[in-house]
Short mmCIF file of C-alpha atoms in Angstrom, two decimals:
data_model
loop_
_atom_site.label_atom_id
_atom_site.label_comp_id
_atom_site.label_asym_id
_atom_site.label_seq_id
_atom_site.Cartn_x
_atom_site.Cartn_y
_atom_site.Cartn_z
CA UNK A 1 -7.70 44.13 -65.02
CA UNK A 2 -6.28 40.55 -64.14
CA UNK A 3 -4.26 40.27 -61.27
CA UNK A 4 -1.20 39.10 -62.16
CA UNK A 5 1.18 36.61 -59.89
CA UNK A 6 4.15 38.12 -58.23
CA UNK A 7 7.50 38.16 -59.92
CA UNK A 8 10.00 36.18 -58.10
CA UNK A 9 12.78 37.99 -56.82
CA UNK A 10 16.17 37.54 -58.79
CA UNK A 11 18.26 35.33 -57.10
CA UNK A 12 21.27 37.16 -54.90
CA UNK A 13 24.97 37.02 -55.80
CA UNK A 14 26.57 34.81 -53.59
CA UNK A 15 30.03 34.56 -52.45
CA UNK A 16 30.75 38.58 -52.75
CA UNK A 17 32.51 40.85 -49.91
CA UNK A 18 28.24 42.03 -49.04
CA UNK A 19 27.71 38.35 -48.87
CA UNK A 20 30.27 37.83 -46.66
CA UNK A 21 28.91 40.59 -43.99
CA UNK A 22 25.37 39.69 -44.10
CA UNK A 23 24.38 36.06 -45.95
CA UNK A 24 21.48 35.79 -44.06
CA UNK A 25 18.97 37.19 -46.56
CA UNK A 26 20.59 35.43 -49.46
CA UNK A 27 20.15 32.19 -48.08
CA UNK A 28 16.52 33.15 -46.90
CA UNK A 29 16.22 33.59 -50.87
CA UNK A 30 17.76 29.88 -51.36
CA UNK A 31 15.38 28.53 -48.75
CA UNK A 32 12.20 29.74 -50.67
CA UNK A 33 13.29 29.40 -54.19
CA UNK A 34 15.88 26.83 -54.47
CA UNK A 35 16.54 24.61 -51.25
CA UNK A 36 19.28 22.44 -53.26
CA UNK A 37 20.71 24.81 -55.24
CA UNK A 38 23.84 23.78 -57.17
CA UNK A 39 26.26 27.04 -57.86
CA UNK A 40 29.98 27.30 -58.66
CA UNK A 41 32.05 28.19 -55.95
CA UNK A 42 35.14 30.80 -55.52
CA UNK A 43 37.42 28.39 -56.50
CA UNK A 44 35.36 26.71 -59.64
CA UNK A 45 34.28 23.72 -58.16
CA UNK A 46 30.64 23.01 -59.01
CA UNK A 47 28.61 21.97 -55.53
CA UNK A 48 25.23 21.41 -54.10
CA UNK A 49 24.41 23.99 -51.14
CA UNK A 50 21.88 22.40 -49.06
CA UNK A 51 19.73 25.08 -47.56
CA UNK A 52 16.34 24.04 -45.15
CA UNK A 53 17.09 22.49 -41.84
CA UNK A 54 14.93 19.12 -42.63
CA UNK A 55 17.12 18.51 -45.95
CA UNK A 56 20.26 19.61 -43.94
CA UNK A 57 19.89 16.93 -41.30
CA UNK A 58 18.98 14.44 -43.45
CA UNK A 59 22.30 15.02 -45.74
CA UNK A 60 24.04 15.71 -42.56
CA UNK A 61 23.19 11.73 -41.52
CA UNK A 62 23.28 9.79 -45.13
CA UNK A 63 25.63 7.25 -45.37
CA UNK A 64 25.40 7.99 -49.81
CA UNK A 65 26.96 11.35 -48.61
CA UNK A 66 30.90 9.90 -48.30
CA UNK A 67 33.56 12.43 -46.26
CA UNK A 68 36.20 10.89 -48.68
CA UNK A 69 37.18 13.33 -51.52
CA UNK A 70 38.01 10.42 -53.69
CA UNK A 71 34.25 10.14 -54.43
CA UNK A 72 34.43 13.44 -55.90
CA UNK A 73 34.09 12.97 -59.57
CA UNK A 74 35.91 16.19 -60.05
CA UNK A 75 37.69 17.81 -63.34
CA UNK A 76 41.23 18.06 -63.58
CA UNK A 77 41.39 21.99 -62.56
CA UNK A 78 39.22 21.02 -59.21
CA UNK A 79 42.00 18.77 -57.84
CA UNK A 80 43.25 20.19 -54.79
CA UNK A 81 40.34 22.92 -54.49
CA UNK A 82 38.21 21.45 -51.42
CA UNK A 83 38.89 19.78 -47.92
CA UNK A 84 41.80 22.38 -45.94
CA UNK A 85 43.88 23.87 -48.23
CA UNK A 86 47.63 22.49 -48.15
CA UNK A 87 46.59 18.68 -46.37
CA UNK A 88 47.38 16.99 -49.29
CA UNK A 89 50.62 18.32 -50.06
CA UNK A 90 51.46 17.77 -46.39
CA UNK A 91 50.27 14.06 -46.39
CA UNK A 92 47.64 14.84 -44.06
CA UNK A 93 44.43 13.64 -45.38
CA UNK A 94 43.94 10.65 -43.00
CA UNK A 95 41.79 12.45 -40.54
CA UNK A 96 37.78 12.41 -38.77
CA UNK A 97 36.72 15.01 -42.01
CA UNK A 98 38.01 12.67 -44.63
CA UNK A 99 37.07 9.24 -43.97
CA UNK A 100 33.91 7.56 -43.70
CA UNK A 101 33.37 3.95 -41.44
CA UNK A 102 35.05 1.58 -40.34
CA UNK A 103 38.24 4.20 -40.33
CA UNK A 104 35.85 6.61 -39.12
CA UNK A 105 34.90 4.93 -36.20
CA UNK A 106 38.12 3.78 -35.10
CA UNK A 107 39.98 6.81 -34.79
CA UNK A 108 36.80 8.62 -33.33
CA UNK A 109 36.67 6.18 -30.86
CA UNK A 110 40.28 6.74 -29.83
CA UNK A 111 40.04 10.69 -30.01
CA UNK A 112 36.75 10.47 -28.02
CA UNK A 113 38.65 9.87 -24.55
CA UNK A 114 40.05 13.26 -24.68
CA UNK A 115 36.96 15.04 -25.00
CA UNK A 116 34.66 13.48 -22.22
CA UNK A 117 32.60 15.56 -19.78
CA UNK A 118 34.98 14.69 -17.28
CA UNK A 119 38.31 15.49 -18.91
CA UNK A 120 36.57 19.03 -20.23
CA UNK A 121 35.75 19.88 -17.04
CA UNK A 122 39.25 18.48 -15.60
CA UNK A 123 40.40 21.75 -18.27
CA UNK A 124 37.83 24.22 -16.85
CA UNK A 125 40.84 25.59 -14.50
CA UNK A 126 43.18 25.85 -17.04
CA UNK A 127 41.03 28.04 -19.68
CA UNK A 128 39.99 30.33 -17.18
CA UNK A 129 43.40 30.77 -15.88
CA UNK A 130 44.40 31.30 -19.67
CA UNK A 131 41.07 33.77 -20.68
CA UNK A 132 42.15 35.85 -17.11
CA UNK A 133 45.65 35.83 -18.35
CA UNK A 134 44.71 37.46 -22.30
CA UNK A 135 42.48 39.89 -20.45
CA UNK A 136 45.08 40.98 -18.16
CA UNK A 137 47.29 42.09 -20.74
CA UNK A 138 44.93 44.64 -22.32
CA UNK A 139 42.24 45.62 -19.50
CA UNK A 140 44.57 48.71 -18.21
CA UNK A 141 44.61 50.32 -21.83
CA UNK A 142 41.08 50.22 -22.55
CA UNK A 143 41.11 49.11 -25.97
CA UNK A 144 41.24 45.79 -27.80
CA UNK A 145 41.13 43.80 -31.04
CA UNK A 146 39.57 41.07 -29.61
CA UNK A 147 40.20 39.32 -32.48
CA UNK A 148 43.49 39.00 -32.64
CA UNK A 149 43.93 39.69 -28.37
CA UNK A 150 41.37 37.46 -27.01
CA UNK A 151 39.24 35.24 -29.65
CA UNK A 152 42.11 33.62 -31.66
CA UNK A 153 45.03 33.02 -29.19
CA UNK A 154 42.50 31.51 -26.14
CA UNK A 155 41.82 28.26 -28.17
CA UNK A 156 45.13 28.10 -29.89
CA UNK A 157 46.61 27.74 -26.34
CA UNK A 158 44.36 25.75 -24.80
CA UNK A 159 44.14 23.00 -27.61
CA UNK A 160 47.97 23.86 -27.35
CA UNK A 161 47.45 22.62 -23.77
CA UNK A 162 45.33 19.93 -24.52
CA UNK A 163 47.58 18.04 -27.21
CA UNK A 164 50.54 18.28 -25.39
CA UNK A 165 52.65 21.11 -27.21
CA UNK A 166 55.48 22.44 -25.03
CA UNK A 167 54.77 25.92 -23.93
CA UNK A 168 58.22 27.37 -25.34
CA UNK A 169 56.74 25.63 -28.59
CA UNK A 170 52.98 27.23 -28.55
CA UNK A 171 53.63 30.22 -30.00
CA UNK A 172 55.37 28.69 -33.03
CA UNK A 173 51.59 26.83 -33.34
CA UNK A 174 50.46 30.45 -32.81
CA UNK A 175 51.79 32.12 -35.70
CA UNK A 176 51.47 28.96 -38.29
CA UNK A 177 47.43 28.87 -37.11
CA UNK A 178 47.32 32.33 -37.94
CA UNK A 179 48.48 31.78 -41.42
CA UNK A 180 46.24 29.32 -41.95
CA UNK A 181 43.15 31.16 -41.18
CA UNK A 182 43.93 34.29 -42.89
CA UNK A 183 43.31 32.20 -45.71
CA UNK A 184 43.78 34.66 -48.87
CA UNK A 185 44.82 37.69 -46.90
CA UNK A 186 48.45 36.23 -46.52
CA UNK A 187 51.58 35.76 -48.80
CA UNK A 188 51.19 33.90 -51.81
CA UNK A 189 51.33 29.86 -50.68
CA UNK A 190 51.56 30.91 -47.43
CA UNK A 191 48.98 28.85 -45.86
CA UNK A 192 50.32 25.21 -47.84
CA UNK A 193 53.98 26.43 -45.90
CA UNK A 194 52.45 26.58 -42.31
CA UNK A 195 51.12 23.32 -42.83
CA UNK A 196 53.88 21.60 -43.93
CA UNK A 197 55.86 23.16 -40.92
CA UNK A 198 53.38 22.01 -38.89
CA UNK A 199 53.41 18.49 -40.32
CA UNK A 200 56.82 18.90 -39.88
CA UNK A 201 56.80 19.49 -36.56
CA UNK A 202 53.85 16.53 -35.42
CA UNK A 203 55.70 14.35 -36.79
CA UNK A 204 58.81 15.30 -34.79
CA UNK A 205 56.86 16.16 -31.73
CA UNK A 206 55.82 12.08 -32.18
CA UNK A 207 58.60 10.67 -32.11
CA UNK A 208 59.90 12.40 -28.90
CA UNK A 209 56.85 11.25 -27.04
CA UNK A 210 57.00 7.75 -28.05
CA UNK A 211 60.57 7.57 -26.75
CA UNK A 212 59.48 9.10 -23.77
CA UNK A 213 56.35 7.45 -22.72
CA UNK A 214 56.19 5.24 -19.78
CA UNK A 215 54.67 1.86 -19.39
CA UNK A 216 51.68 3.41 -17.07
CA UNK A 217 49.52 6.42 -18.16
CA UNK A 218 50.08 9.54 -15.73
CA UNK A 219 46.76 11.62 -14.55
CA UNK A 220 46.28 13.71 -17.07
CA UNK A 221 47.95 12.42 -19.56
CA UNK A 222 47.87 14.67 -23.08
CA UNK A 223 46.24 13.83 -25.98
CA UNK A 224 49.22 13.04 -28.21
CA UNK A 225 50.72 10.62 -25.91
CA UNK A 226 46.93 9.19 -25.70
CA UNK A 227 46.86 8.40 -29.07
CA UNK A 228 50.33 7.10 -29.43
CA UNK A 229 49.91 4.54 -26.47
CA UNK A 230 46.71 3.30 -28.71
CA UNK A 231 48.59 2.70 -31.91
CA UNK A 232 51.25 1.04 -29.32
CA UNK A 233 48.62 -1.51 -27.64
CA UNK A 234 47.03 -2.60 -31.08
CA UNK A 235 44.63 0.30 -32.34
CA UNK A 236 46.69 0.10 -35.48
CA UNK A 237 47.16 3.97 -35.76
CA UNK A 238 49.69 5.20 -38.06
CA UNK A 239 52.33 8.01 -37.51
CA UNK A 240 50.54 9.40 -40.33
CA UNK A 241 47.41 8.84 -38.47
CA UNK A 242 48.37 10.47 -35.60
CA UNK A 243 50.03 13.02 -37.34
CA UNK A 244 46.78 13.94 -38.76
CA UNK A 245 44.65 13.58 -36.22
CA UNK A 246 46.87 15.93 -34.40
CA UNK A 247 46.63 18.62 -37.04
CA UNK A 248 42.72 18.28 -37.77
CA UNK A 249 42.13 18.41 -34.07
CA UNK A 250 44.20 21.74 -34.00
CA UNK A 251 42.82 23.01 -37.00
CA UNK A 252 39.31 22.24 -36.27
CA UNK A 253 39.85 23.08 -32.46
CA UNK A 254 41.00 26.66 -32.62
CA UNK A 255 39.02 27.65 -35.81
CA UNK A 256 35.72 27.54 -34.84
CA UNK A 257 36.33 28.36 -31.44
CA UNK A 258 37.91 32.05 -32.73
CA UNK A 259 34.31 32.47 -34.29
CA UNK A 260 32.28 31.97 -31.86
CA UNK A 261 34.23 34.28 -29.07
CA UNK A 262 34.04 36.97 -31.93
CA UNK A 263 30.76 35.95 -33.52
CA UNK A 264 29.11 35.69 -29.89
CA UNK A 265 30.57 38.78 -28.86
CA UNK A 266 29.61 40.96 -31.85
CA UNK A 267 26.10 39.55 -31.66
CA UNK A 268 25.83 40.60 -27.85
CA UNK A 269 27.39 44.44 -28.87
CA UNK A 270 24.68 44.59 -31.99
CA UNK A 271 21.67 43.41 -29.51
CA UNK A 272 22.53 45.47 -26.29
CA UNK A 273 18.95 44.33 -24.35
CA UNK A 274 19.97 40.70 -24.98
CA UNK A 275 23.62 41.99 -23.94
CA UNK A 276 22.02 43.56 -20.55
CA UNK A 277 19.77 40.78 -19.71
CA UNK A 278 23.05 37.93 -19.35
CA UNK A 279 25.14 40.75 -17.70
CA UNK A 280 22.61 41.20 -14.82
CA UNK A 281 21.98 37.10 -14.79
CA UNK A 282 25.67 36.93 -14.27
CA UNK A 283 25.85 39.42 -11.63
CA UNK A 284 26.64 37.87 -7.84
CA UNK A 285 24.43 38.18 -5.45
CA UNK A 286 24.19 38.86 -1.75
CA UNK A 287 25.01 35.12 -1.44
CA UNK A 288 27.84 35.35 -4.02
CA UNK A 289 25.81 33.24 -6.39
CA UNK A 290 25.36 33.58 -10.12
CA UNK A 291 23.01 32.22 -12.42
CA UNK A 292 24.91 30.58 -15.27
CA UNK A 293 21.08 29.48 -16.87
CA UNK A 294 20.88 32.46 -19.16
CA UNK A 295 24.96 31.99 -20.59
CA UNK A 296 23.93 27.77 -21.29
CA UNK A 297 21.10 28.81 -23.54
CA UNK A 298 22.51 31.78 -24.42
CA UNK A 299 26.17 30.29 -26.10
CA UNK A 300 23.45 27.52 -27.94
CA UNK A 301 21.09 30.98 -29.24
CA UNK A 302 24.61 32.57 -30.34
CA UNK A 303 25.83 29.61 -31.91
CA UNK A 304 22.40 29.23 -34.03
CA UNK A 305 21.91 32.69 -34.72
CA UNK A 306 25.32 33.47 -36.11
CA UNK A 307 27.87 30.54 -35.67
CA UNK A 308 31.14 29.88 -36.59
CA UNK A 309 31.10 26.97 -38.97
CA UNK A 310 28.81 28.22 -42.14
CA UNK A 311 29.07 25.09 -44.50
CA UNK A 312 29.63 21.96 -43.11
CA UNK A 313 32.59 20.37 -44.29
CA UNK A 314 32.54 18.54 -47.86
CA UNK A 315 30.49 15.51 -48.85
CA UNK A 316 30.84 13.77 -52.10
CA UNK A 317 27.43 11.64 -53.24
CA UNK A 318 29.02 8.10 -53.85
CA UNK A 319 25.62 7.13 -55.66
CA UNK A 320 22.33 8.55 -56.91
CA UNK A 321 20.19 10.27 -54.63
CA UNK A 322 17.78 13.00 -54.20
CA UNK A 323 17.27 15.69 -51.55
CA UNK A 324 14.48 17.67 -50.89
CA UNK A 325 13.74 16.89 -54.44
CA UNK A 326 16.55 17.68 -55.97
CA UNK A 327 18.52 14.76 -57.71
CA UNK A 328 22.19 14.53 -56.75
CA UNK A 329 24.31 12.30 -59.32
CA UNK A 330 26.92 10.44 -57.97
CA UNK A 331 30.09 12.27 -57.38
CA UNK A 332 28.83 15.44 -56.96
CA UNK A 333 29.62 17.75 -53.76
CA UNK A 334 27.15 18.49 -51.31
CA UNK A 335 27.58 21.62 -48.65
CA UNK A 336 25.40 21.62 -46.01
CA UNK A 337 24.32 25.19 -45.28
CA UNK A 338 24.89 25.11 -41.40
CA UNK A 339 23.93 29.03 -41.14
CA UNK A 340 21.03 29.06 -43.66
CA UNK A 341 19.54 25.93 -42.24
CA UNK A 342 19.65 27.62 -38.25
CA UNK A 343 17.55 30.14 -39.28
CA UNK A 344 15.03 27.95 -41.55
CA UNK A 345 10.92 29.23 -39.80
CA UNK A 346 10.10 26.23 -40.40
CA UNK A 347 12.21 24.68 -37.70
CA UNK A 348 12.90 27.84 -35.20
CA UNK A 349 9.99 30.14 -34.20
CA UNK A 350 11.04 34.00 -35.38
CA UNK A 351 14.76 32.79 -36.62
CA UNK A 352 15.94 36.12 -37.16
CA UNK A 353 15.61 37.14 -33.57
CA UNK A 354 18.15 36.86 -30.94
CA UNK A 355 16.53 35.41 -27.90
CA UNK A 356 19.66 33.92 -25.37
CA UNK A 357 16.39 31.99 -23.52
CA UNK A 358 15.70 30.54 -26.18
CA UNK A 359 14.80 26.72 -25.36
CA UNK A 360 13.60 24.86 -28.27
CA UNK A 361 16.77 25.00 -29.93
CA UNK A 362 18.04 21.99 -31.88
CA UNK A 363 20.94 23.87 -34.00
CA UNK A 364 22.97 22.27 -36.11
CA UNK A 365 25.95 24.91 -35.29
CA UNK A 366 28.32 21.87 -34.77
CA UNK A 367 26.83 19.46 -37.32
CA UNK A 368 24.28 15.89 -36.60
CA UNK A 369 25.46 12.09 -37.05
CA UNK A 370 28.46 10.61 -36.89
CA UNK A 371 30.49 13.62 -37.61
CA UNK A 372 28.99 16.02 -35.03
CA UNK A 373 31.94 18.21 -33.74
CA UNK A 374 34.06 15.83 -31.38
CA UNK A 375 35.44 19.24 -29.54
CA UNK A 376 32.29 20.92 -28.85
CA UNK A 377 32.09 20.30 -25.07
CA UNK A 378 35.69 22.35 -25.05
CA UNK A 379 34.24 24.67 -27.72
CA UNK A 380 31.49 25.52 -25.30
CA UNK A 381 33.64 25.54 -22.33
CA UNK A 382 35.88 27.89 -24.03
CA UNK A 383 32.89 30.41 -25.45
CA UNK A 384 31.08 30.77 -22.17
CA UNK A 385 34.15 31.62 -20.08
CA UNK A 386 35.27 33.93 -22.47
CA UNK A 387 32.17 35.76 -22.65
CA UNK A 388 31.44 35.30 -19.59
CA UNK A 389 34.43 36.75 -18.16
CA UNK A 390 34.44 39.69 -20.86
CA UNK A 391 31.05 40.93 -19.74
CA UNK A 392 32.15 40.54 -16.25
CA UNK A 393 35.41 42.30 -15.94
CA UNK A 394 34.69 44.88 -18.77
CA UNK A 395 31.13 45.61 -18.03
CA UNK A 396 31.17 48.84 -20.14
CA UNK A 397 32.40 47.28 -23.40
CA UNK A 398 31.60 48.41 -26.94
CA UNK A 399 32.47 48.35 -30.10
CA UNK A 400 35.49 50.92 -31.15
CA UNK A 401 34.48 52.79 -34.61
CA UNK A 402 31.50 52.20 -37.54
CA UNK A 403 30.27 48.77 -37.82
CA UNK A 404 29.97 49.06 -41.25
CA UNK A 405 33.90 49.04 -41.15
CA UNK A 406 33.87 45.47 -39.94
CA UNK A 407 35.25 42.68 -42.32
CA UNK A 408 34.60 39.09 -42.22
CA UNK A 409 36.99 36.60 -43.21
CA UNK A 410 37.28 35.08 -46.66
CA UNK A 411 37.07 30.89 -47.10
CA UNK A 412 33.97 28.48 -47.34
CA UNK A 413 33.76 26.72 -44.14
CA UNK A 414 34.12 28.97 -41.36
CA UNK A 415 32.45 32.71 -41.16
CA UNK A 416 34.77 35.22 -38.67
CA UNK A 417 35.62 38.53 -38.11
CA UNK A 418 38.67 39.20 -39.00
CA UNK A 419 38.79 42.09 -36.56
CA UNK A 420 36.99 43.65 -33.59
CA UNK A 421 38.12 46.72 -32.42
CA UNK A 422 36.54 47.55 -28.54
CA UNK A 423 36.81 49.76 -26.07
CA UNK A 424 36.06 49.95 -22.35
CA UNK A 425 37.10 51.93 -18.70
CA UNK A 426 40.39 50.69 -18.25
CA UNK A 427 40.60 48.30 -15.56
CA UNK A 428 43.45 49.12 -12.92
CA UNK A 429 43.08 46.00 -10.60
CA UNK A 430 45.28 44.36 -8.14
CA UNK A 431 43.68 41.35 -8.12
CA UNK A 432 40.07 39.82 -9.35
CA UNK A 433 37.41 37.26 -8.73
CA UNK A 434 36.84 35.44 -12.04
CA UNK A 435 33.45 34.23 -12.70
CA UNK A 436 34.07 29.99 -11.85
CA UNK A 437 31.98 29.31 -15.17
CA UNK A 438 30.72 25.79 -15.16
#
């Protein structure tokens, strides 16, 4: 009897409600059997998924891969179907995941000065004082969706912050980002109308800055103002520029951030010995010391492991190319397969383990080139004082009710819970000593 070669599996069903829990083996599949794998998406388009972490990278970095949809050689019933849903209609195109160089580099450049290592750490204050404040208000009843309690409004507040949004205005930001991640699980157009208020409300928010700014910057100046006094001294930046900038740095800012506070977190409840190990590192001792080594590798293990941005945003081939053997004709898409290519073996030693010490760990959670994530210093910042905190003040906490229960968000990008119901020992405290996370 002849031995006869193994069958190779049949390929999984992507884009379902499982595939949405768990697309982990799925894209193990893709890996092995189909690296550059074209497939039509939700919405019809036809696209490229880019699956190993050498071919990811490489995409990831190729000037042939353009950011503009107008390389997109797309059929009439895909117009409108990828980038954010509702920037067109809003006039909002003209931002850092649309354009390509020179463009590209000049509003980078100007965005850039808000997100230095100094002016993140300047904010270190401010989103502790604003992760203490969300806990506050549901420690004492021992239960939480940290979803919707802790995750989502943290970043909304402190890009909020950040920007320059009024605080009697924030919550109006609140309730229009929440729209817009929802993404199907709203009214009918809803998302296109909370970005058009928003638009609306950039463009207004604008105008009364510009009349207001003075000749001098102040300390501290906000990020809106920032980018008005460029367009003011030459940089050439249009109101509907800045208007866009403005929105894609909300958009961008709160999004992922939401994902990785709930990612992270439901990560640390599934692996409770990982979960132990960075509560005891972040235990004071007799000194009133803690070791914050274990939460710096630990927020870059979390963000590999199970991130918040699945597929990088779209590229459009503006010629001929190949990757990883595939050829790619010019005006196709191409998604980059952030999630699938973080857990390629060939790149990361046992990829399917969590290990928060992990050390050789070149993710590509927040993308590689010239669009790597311009907010990931405050993305970090944000995810290890939230967790930080959370394991801190409500040492006890676990998931509330069967994780099989759990849902994950629908859309293409981004991969979130879209709840996480917790419970703890209600904390009755006069006062606290926050972790000062670094």
């Amino acid at each position: 009897m002849t031995n006869q070669p193994p069958s190779t599996p049949p390929a999984p069903e992507l884009f379902t409600w499982e595939f949405a829990t768990d697309p982990y083996p799925a894209y193990a599949w893709l890996r092995e059997h189909a690296p550059v794998h074209r497939t039509k998406l939700p919405s019809g388009v036809e696209a490229w998924l880019v699956t190993r972490y050498g071919d990811a990278k490489q995409a990831l970095a190729d000037p042939r891969l353009s950011k503009n949809p107008a390389h997109h050689d797309e059929p009439t019933q895909a117009k409108g179907k990828t980038g954010i849903p509702g920037e067109r209609g809003a006039n909002l195109m003209t931002h850092l995941l649309n354009i390509d160089p020179p463009d590209h580099t000049r509003l980078r450049r100007l965005v850039a000065k808000a997100f230095t290592p100094r002016r993140v750490a300047e904010f270190a204050p401010r989103v502790q004082e604003l992760t203490d404040q969300l806990i506050d208000q549901f420690a004492a009843r021992g239960s939480a969706d940290l979803i919707h309690e802790f995750a989502f409004p943290l970043p909304i507040y402190a890009i909020c912050d950040l920007l320059g949004v009024p605080r009697e205005d924030q919550d109006d930001f609140r309730d229009w980002a929440g729209m817009m991640i929802r993404h199907g699980g709203g009214p009918r157009g809803g998302v296109a109308r909370s970005v058009k208020k928003m638009r609306g409300y950039l463009a207004e928010l604008i105008h009364r800055k510009r009349e207001a700014l003075t000749d001098v910057p102040e300390p501290g100046e906000d990020l809106i103002s920032g980018l008005i006094r460029a367009s003011d001294e030459g940089e050439h930046l249009t109101e509907n520029e800045a208007a866009a900038m403005a929105f894609i740095l909300l958009f961008a800012g709160f999004e992922t951030t939401v994902n990785l506070i709930g990612n992270g977190t439901h990560t640390l409840l599934a692996h409770p010995e990982q979960r132990a190990r960075l509560q005891d590192s972040l235990a004071v001792d007799e000194n009133g010391h803690q070791d914050f080594s274990l939460l710096e590798t630990g927020i870059e293990e979390l963000l590999r492991y199970d991130g918040p941005v699945e597929l990088a945003t779209w590229r459009f081939a503006t010629q001929p190319l190949s990757i990883g053997g595939q050829d790619i004709a010019a005006g196709d898409p191409v998604l980059v397969v952030l999630a699938a290519a973080d857990r390629d073996p060939a790149r990361f030693a046992d990829p399917d383990t969590l290990d928060l010490s992990r050390r050789d760990n070149q993710h590509l959670g927040y993308g590689h080139g010239i669009h790597y994530c311009l907010g990931a210093p405050l993305a970090r910042l944000e995810g290890r004082s939230a967790l930080a905190t959370l394991l801190t003040r409500l040492p006890d906490l676990q998931l509330a009710g069967d994780p099989s229960e759990l849902r994950w968000r629908g859309g293409l990008i981004m991969r979130g819970l879209r709840t996480l119901p917790v419970e703890f020992t209600p904390v009755r405290e006069s006062g606290h000593t926050p972790p000062v996370v670094p």
